[in-house]
Coordinates of C-alpha atoms in Angstrom, one line a residue:
Chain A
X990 CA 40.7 -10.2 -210.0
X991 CA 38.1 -8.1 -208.0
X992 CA 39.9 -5.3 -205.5
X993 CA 37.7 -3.2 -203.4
X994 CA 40.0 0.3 -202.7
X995 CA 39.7 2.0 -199.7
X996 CA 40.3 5.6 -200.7
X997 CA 40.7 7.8 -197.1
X998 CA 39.8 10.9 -196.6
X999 CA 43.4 13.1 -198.3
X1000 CA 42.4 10.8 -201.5
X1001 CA 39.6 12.5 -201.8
X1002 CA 40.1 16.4 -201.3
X1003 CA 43.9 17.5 -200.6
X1004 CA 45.6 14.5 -202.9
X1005 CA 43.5 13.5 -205.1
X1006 CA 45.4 13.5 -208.6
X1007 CA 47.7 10.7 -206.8
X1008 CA 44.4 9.0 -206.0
X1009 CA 43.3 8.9 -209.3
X1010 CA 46.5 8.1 -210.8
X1011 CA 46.8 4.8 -208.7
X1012 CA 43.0 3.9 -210.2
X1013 CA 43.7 4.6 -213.8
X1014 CA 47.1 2.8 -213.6
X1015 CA 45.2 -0.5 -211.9
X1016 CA 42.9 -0.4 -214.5
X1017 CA 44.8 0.1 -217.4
X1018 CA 46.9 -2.7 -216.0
X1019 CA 42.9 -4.7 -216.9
X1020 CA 42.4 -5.0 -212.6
X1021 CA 38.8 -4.9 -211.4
X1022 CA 38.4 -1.5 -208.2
X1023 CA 35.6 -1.7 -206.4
X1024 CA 34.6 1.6 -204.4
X1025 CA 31.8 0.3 -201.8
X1026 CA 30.1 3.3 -200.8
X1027 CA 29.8 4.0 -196.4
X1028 CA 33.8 4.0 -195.2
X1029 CA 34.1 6.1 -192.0
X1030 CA 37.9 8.1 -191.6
X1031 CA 40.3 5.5 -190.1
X1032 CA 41.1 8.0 -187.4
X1033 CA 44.5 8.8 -189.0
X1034 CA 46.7 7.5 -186.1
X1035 CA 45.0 11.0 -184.0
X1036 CA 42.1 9.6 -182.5
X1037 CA 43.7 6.7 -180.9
X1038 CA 45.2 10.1 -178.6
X1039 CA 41.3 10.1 -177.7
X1040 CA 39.6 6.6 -177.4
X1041 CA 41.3 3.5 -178.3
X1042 CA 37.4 1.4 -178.2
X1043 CA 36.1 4.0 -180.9
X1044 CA 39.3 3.7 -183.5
X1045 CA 38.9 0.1 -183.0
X1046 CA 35.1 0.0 -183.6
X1047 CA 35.2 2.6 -186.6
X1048 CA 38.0 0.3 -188.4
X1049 CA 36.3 -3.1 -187.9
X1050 CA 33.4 -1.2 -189.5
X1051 CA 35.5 -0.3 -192.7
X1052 CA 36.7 -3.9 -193.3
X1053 CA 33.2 -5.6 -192.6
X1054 CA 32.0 -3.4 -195.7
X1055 CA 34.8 -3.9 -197.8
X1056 CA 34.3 -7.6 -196.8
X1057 CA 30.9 -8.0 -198.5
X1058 CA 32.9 -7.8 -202.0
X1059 CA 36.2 -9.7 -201.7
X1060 CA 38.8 -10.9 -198.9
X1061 CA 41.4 -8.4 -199.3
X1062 CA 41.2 -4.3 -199.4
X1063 CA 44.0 -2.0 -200.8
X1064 CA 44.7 1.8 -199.9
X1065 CA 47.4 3.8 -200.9
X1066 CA 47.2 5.4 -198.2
X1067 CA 50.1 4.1 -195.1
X1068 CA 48.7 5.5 -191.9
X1069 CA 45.0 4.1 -193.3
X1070 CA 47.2 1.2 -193.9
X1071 CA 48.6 0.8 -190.6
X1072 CA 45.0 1.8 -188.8
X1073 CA 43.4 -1.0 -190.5
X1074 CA 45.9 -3.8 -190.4
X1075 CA 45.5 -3.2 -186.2
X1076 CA 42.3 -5.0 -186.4
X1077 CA 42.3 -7.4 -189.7
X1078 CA 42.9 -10.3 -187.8
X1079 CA 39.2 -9.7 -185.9
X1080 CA 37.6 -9.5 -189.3
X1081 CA 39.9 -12.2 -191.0
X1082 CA 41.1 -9.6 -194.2
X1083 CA 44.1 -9.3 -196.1
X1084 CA 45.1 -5.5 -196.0
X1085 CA 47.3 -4.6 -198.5
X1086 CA 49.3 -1.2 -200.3
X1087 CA 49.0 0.0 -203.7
X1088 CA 52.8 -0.6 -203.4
X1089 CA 52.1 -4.2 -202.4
X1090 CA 49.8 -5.2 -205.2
X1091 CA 51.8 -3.7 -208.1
X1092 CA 54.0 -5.9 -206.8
X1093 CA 52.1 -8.9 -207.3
X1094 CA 50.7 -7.7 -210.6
X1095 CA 52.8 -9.0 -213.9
X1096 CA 53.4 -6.3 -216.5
X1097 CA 56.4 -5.4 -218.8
X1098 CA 57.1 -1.6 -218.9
X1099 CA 56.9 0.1 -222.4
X1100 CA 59.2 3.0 -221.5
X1101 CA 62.3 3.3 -219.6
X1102 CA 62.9 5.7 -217.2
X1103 CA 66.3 6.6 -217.4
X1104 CA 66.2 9.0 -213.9
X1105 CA 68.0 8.7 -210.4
X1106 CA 65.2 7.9 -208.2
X1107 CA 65.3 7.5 -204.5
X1108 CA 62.7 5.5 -203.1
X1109 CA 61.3 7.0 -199.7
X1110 CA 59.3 4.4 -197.8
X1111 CA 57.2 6.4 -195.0
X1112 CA 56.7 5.3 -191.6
X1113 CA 53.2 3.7 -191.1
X1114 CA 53.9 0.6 -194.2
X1115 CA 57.1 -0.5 -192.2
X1116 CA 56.4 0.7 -188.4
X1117 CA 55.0 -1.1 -186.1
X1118 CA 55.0 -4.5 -187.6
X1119 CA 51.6 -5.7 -187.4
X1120 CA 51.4 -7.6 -190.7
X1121 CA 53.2 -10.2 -192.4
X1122 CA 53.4 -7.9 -195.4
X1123 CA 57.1 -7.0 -196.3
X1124 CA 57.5 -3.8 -197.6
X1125 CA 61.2 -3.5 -197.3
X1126 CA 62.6 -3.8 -200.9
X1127 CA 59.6 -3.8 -203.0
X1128 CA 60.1 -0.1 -203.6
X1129 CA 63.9 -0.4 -205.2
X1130 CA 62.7 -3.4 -207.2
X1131 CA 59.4 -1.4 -208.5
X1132 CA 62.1 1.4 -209.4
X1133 CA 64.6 -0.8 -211.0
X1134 CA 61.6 -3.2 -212.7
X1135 CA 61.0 1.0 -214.5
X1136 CA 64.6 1.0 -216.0
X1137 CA 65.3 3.9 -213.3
X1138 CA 68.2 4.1 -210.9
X1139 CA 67.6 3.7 -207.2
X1140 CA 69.9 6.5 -205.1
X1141 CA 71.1 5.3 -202.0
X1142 CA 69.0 7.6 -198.8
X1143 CA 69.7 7.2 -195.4
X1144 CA 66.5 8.8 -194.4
X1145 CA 64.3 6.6 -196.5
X1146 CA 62.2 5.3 -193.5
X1147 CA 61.7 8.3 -191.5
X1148 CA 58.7 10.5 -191.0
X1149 CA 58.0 12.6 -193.6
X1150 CA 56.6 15.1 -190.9
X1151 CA 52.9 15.2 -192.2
X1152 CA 51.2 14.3 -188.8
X1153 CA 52.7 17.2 -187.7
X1154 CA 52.7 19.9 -190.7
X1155 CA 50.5 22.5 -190.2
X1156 CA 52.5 23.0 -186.5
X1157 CA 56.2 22.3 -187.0
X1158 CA 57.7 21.6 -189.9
X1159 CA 61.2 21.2 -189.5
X1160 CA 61.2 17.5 -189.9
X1161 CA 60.1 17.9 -193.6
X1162 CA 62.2 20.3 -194.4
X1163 CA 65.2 18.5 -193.8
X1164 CA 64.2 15.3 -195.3
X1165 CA 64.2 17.3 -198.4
X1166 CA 67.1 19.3 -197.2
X1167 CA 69.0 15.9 -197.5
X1168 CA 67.2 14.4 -200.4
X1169 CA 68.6 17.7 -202.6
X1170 CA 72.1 17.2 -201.4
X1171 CA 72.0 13.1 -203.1
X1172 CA 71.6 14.9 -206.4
X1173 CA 68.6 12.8 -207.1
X1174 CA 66.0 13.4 -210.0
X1175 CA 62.8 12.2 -208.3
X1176 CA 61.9 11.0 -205.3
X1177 CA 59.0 8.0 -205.2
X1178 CA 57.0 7.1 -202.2
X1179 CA 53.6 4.5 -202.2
X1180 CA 52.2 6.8 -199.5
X1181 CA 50.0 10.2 -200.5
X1182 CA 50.3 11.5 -197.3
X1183 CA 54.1 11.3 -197.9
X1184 CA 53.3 12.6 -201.3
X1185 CA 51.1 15.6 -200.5
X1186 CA 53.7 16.4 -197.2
X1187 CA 56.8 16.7 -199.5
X1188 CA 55.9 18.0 -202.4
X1189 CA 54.0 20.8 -200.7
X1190 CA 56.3 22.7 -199.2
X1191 CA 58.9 22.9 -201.5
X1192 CA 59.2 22.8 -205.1
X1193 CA 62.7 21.9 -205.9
X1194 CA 62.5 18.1 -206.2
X1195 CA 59.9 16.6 -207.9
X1196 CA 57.8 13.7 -205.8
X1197 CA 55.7 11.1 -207.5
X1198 CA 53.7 8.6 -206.3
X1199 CA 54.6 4.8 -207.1
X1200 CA 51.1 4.8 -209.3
X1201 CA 52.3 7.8 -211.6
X1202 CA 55.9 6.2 -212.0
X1203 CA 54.7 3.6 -213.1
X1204 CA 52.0 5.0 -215.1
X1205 CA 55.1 6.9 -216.5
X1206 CA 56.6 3.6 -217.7
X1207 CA 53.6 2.3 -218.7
X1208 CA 52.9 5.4 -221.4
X1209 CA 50.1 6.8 -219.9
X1210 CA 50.7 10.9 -220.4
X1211 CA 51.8 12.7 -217.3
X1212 CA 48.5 15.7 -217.5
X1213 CA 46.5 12.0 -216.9
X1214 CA 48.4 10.9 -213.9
X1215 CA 47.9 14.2 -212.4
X1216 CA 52.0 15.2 -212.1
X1217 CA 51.0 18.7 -213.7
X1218 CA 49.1 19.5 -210.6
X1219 CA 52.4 19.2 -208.5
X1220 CA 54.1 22.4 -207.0
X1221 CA 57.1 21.5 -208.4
X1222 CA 55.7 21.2 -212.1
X1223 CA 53.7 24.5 -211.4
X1224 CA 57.2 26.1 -210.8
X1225 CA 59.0 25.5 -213.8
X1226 CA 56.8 23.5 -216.1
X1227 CA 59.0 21.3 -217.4
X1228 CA 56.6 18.9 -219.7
X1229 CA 59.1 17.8 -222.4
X1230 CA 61.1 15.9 -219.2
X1231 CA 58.0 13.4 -218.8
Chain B
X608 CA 94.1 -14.6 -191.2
X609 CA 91.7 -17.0 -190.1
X610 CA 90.2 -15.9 -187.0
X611 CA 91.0 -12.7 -187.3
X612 CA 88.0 -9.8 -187.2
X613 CA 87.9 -6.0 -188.6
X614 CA 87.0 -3.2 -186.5
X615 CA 86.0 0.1 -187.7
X616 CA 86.0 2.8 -185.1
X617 CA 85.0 6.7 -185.4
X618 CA 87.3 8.0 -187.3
X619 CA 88.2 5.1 -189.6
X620 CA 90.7 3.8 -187.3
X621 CA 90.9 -0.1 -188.3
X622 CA 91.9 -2.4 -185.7
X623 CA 92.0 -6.5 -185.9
X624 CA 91.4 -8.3 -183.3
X625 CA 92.3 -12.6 -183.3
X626 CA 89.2 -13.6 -181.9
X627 CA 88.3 -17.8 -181.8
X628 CA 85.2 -18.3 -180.0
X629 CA 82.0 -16.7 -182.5
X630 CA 79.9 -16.3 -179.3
X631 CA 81.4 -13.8 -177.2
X632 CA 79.7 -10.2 -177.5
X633 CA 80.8 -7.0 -179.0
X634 CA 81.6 -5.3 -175.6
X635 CA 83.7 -8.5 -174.7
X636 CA 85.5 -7.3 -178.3
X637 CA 86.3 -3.9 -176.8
X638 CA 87.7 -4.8 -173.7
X639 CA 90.1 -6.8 -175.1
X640 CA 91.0 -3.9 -177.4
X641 CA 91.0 -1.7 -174.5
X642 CA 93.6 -3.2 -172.9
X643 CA 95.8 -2.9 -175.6
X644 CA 94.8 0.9 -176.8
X645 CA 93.7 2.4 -173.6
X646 CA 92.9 5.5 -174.9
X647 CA 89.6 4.3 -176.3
X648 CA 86.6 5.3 -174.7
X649 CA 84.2 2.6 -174.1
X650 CA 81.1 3.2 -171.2
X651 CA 79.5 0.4 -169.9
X652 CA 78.2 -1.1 -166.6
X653 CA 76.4 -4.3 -165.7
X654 CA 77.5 -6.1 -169.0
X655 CA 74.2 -8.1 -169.1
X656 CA 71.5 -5.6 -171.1
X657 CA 70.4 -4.1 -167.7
X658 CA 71.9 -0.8 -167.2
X659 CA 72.1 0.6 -171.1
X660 CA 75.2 2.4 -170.9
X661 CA 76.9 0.5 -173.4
X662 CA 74.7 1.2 -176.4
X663 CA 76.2 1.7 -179.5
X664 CA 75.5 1.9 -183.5
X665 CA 76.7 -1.4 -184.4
X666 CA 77.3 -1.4 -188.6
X667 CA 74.6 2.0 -188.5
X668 CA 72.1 -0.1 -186.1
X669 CA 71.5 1.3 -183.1
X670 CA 71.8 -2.0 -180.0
X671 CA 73.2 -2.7 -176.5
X672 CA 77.3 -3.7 -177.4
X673 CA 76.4 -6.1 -174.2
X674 CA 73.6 -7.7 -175.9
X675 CA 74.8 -8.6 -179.2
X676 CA 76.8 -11.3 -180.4
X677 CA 79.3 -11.5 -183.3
X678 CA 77.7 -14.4 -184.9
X679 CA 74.8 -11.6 -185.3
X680 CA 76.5 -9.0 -186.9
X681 CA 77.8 -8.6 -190.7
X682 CA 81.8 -7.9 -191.3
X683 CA 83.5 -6.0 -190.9
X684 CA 81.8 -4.2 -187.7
X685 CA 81.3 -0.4 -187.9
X686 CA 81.1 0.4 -184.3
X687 CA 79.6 4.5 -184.2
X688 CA 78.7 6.0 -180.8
X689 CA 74.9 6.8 -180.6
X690 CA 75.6 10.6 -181.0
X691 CA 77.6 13.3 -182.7
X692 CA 78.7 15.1 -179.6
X693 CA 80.5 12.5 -177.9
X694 CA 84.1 11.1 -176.7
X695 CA 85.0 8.1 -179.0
X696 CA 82.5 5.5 -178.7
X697 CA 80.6 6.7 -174.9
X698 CA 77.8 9.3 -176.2
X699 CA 76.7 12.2 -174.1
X700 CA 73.5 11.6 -172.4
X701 CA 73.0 15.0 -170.1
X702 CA 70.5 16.3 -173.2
X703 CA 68.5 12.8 -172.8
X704 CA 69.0 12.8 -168.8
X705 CA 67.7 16.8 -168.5
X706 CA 64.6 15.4 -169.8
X707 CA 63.9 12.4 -167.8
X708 CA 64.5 14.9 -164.6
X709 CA 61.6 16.7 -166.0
X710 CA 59.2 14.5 -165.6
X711 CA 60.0 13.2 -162.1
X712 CA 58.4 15.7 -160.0
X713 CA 60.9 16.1 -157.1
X714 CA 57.6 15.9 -154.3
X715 CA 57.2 12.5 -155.9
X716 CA 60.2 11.2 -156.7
X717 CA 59.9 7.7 -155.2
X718 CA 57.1 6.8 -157.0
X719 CA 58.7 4.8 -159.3
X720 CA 58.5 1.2 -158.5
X721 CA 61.7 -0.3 -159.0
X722 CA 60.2 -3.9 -159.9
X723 CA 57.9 -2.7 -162.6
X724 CA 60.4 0.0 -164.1
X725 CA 61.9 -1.8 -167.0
X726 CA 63.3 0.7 -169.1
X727 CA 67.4 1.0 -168.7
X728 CA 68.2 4.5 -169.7
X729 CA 69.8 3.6 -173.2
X730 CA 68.6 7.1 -174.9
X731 CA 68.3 4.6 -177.9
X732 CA 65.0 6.1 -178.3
X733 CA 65.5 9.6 -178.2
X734 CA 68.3 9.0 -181.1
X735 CA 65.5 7.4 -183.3
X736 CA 62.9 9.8 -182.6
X737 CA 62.4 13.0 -185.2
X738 CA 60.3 14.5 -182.8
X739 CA 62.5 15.1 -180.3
X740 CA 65.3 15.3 -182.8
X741 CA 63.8 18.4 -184.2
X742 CA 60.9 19.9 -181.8
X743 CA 62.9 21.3 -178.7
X744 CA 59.5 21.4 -176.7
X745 CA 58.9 17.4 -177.2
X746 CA 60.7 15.4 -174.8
X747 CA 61.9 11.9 -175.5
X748 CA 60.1 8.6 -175.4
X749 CA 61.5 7.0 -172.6
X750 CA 60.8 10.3 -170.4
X751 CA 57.1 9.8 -171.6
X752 CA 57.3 6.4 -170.6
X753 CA 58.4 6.9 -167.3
X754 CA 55.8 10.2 -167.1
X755 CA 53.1 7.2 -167.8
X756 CA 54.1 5.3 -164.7
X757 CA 54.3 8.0 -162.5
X758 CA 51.3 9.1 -163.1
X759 CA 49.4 5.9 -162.7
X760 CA 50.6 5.9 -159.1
X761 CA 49.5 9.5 -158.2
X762 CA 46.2 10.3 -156.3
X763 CA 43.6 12.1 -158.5
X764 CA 44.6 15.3 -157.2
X765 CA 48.6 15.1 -157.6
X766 CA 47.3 13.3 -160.9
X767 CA 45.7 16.3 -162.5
X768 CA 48.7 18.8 -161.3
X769 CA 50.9 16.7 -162.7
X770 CA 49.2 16.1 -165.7
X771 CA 49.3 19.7 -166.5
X772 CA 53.0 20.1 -166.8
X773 CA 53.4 17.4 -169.3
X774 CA 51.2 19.1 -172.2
X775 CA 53.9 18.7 -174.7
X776 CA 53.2 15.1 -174.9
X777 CA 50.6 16.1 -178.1
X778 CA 53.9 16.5 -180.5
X779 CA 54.7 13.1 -180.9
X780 CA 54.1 12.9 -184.7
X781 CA 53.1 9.0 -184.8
X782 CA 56.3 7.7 -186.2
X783 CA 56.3 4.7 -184.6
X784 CA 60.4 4.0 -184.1
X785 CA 60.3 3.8 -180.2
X786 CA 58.6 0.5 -180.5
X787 CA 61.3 -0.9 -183.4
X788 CA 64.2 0.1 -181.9
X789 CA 64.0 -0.8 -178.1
X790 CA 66.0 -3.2 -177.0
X791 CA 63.7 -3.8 -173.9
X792 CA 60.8 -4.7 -176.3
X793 CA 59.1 -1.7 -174.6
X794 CA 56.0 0.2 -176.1
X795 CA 56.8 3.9 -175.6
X796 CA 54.1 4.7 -178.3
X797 CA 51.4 3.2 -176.4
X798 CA 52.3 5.5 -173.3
X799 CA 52.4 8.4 -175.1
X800 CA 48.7 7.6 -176.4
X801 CA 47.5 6.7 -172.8
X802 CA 49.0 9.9 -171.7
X803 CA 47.2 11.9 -174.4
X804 CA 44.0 10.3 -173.4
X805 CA 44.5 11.3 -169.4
X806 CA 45.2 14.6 -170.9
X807 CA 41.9 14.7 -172.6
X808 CA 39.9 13.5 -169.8
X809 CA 41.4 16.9 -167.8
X810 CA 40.6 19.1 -170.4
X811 CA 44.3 19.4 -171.7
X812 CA 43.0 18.8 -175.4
X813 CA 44.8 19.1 -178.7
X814 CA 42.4 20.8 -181.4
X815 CA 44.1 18.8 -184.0
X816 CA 42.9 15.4 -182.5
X817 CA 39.7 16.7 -181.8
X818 CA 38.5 17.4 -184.8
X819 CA 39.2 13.7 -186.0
X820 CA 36.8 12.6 -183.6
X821 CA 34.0 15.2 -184.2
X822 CA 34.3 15.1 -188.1
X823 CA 34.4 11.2 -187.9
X824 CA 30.4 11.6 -185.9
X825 CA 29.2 14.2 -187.9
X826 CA 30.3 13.6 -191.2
X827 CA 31.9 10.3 -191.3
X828 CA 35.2 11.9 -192.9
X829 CA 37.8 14.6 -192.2
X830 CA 36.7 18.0 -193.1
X831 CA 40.6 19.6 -194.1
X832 CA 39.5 23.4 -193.8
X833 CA 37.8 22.8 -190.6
X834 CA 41.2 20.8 -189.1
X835 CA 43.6 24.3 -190.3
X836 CA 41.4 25.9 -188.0
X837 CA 41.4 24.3 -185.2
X838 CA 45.1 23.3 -185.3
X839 CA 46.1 26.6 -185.6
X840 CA 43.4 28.8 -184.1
X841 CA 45.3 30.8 -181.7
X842 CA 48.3 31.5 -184.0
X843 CA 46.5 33.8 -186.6
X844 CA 49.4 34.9 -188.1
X845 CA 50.2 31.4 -188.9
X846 CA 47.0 30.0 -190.4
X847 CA 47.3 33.0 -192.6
X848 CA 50.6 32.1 -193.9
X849 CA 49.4 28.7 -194.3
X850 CA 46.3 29.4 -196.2
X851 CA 48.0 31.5 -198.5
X852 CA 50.6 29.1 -198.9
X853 CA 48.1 26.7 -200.0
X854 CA 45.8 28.7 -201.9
X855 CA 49.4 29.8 -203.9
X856 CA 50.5 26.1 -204.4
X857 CA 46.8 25.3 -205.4
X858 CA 45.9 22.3 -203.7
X859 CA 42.9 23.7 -201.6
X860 CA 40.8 21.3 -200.3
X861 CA 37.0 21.6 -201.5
X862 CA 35.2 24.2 -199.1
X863 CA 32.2 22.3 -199.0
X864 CA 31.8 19.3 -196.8
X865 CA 31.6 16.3 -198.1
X866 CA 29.8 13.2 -196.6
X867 CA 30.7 9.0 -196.4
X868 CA 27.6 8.3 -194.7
X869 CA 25.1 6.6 -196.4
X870 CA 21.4 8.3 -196.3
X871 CA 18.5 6.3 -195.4
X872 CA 16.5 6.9 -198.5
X873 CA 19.6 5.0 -200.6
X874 CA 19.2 2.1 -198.2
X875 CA 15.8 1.5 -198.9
X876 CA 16.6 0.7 -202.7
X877 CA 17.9 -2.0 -203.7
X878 CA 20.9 -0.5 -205.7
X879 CA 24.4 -1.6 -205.9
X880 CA 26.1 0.8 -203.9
X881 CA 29.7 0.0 -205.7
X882 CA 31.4 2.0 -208.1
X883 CA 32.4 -0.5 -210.7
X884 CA 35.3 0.1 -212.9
X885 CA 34.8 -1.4 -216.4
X886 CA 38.0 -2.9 -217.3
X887 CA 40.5 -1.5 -219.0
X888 CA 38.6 1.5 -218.9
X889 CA 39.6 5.5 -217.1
X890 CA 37.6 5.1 -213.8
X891 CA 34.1 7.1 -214.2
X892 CA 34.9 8.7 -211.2
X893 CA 38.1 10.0 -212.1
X894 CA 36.7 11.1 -215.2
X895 CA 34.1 13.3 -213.8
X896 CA 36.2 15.1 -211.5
X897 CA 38.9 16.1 -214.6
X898 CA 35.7 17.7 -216.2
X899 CA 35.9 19.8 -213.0

């Protein structure tokens, strides 16, 4: 089946190796991407601070592109998510996360994970419920499809603080401050804005994306999948782990 | 027993409670248990989801005790007060009430209509909200809300004073849990964003939103090293430490811009403007930027 990806902008320059990860996984799993060239930032939940019309405009824009190649678009992106589920009704599109079509793809994992994993949903894919796309669970069943064990995390639908990163980041801090204290191996999240946000500014819990977990299980090396270009790999370069 | 219901209060005191009818509320639950252990502390008002005193975590949910039935809840019921810093089961509001007075500007302070005003005070909203939770300059949501209302009904003059006092409305980090957790059905969010967009109109802008909308008409993306600077330009010292920080963890973003609009030359020709994957097959793209 033909999926046209819409990438974002962090895809492209601050988290790209989770990016490419979720490509090489969809098409070693023999799905079709299709990258149509012309996507305009979906504003990134900021410029709807400045004009509501222009947000509105930009993201109709986005979908009537992606809707000359099929009638549903994927990002793995959540606030990109969230910006262009606000107007899919207008253009008559199914939007849809990387999280929500691994989901609906069939595939048997060749390695098991053996790992405590807690699975850390973001806000954006859950908040505010625009679509008719259930999230909730589809993470602990992608974990638990892996062979992995899914820890228990009370903060698992809270912000991971990126919107606010480069200003304040208490709120990241403790989300790791309380992932640390589960004793958990890994923590996944489908969102690379979640990804880039956790990983960065810490380095003693290693983050994946839902693409390179289950490109993990799936026997793709990890250098591919782009985990060695995570701070926390960087740190203490444990390769014989993955 | 049939009939008979599990309570959990703070502190892992268990209590049962015969209880026939499934339709009567939670706070009907706790008066009954009130008259038999006085000493629990139980806050409540009009009984009839209008005054928000009586809300509680109900099994780690945050709801209005008044509003909610027992035919809607799982058992047994956890009952939590909203807070840590409280008596029993009534939380203490004065952090959540300080910030509501700060909004109200004492010269105006009957311009709230009382018809229109629909929020009730819960501080359910302030619970949920990480912003407030861990940014002492950000107020709560429901202050916001009520700062959007009072403002609508100021002249353009008061307007633009008033405006000016409220510039900590730009750290709301998006999050989005005002609108879930209401039990008004209230949009808190969408205040907050029509606030931020008054505040734009009198100058009152945040460098952070701003370049999303002039990286959007120039290039058609975000430009990241462009954003660090104008987020942090006044704080030097900080956009250092952030820049090394990156540059240490290295995950710079590329330093030249990069462009999503389509130029006029590769409209003329009738390529296919797609990337196709072959399938099966490492993504081109991908390939070409591991070369790199």
């Amino acid at each position: 089946m033909k999926h046209v990806y819409f990438p974002g902008c962090t895809a492209d320059s601050l988290n790209s190796p989770a990016s490419k990860a979720t490509l090489l996984v969809l098409s070693a799993l023999d799905e079709e991407i299709i990258i149509p060239e012309g996507f305009t930032c979906c504003g990134g939940s900021h410029l709807e601070k400045l004009s509501k019309k222009q947000t509105k405009e930009i993201n109709i824009k986005n979908l009537k592109i992606a809707k000359q190649y099929a009638n549903q678009v994927f990002t793995s992106c959540n606030t990109c998510f969230m910006e262009l589920s606000k107007v899919k009704d207008e253009v008559d599109m199914r939007v849809l996360s990387t999280l929500h079509l691994l989901d609906q793809i069939n595939f048997s994992p060749l390695k098991t994970i053996n790992k405590k994993i807690i699975p850390f949903y973001g806000c954006h894919i859950l908040r505010p419920k625009l679509t008719n796309q259930y999230s909730e669970g589809i993470l602990e069943r992608l974990i638990t499809h892996t062979g992995a064990e899914v820890v228990d995390y009370p903060y698992k639908d809270k912000c991971c603080g990126f919107h606010s990163i480069l200003t304040n980041r208490s709120v990241t801090e403790n989300i790791i401050k309380e992932a640390i204290d589960t004793k958990a191996d890994l923590i996944v999240t489908p969102c690379i804005l979640c990804h880039h946000a956790l990983d960065m500014f810490q380095g003693k819990i290693q983050v994946l994306h839902i693409s390179q977990l289950i490109g993990l299980s799936l026997g793709i090396p990890a250098r591919k999948l782009g985990i060695n270009k995570n701070v926390h790999f960087k740190r203490f370069k444990n390769t014989s782990k993955y | 027993m049939k009939n008979q219901l599990l309570l959990i209060l703070p502190g892992n005191l268990e209590y049962r409670i015969h209880q026939g009818r499934t339709d009567v509320t939670i706070l009907d639950l706790l008066m009954k248990l009130q008259k038999a252990e006085p000493h629990i502390c139980v806050r409540y008002s009009c009984g009839h989801g209008i005054c928000g005193s009586c809300a509680i975590k109900i099994n780690g949910e945050k709801r209005l005790a008044c509003k909610t039935k027992i035919s809607q809840v799982e058992k047994p019921i956890r009952l939590e007060p909203i807070k840590s810093d409280s008596v029993n089961l009534a939380s203490n509001q004065e952090g959540f009430f300080n910030e509501i007075k700060q909004v109200v500007p004492t010269k105006f302070g009957q311009a709230l209509d009382a018809e229109e005003r629909n929020c009730i005070f819960c501080g359910i909203c302030k619970d949920g909200c990480q912003a407030s939770k861990y940014n002492p300059e950000f107020l709560n949501p429901s202050a916001y809300y009520h700062a959007k209302r009072i403002a609508e009904n100021l002249s353009p003059n008061d307007k633009k004073h008033y405006l000016k006092s409220l510039k900590s409305v730009w750290h709301c980090i998006n999050m989005y849990n005002c609108i879930e957790l209401c039990p008004k059905e209230l949009n808190p969010s969408e205040a907050i964003n029509a606030l931020s967009r008054e505040q734009n109109k009198i100058g009152n802008t945040s460098g952070h939103a701003k370049t999303f909308e002039e990286n959007i008409k120039t290039l058609g993306r975000l430009y990241e090293p462009y954003l660090f600077f104008r987020s942090l330009f006044p704080n030097i010292k900080e956009l250092l430490i952030m820049l090394t920080k990156y540059s240490m963890a290295g995950k710079v973003p590329p330093i030249i811009p990069k462009t999503n609009r389509i130029h006029k030359k590769k409209k003329d020709k009738n390529k296919d403007k797609t990337n196709k994957h072959v399938k099966g097959k490492v993504p081109p793209q991908a390939k070409n930027k591991n070369k790199k």
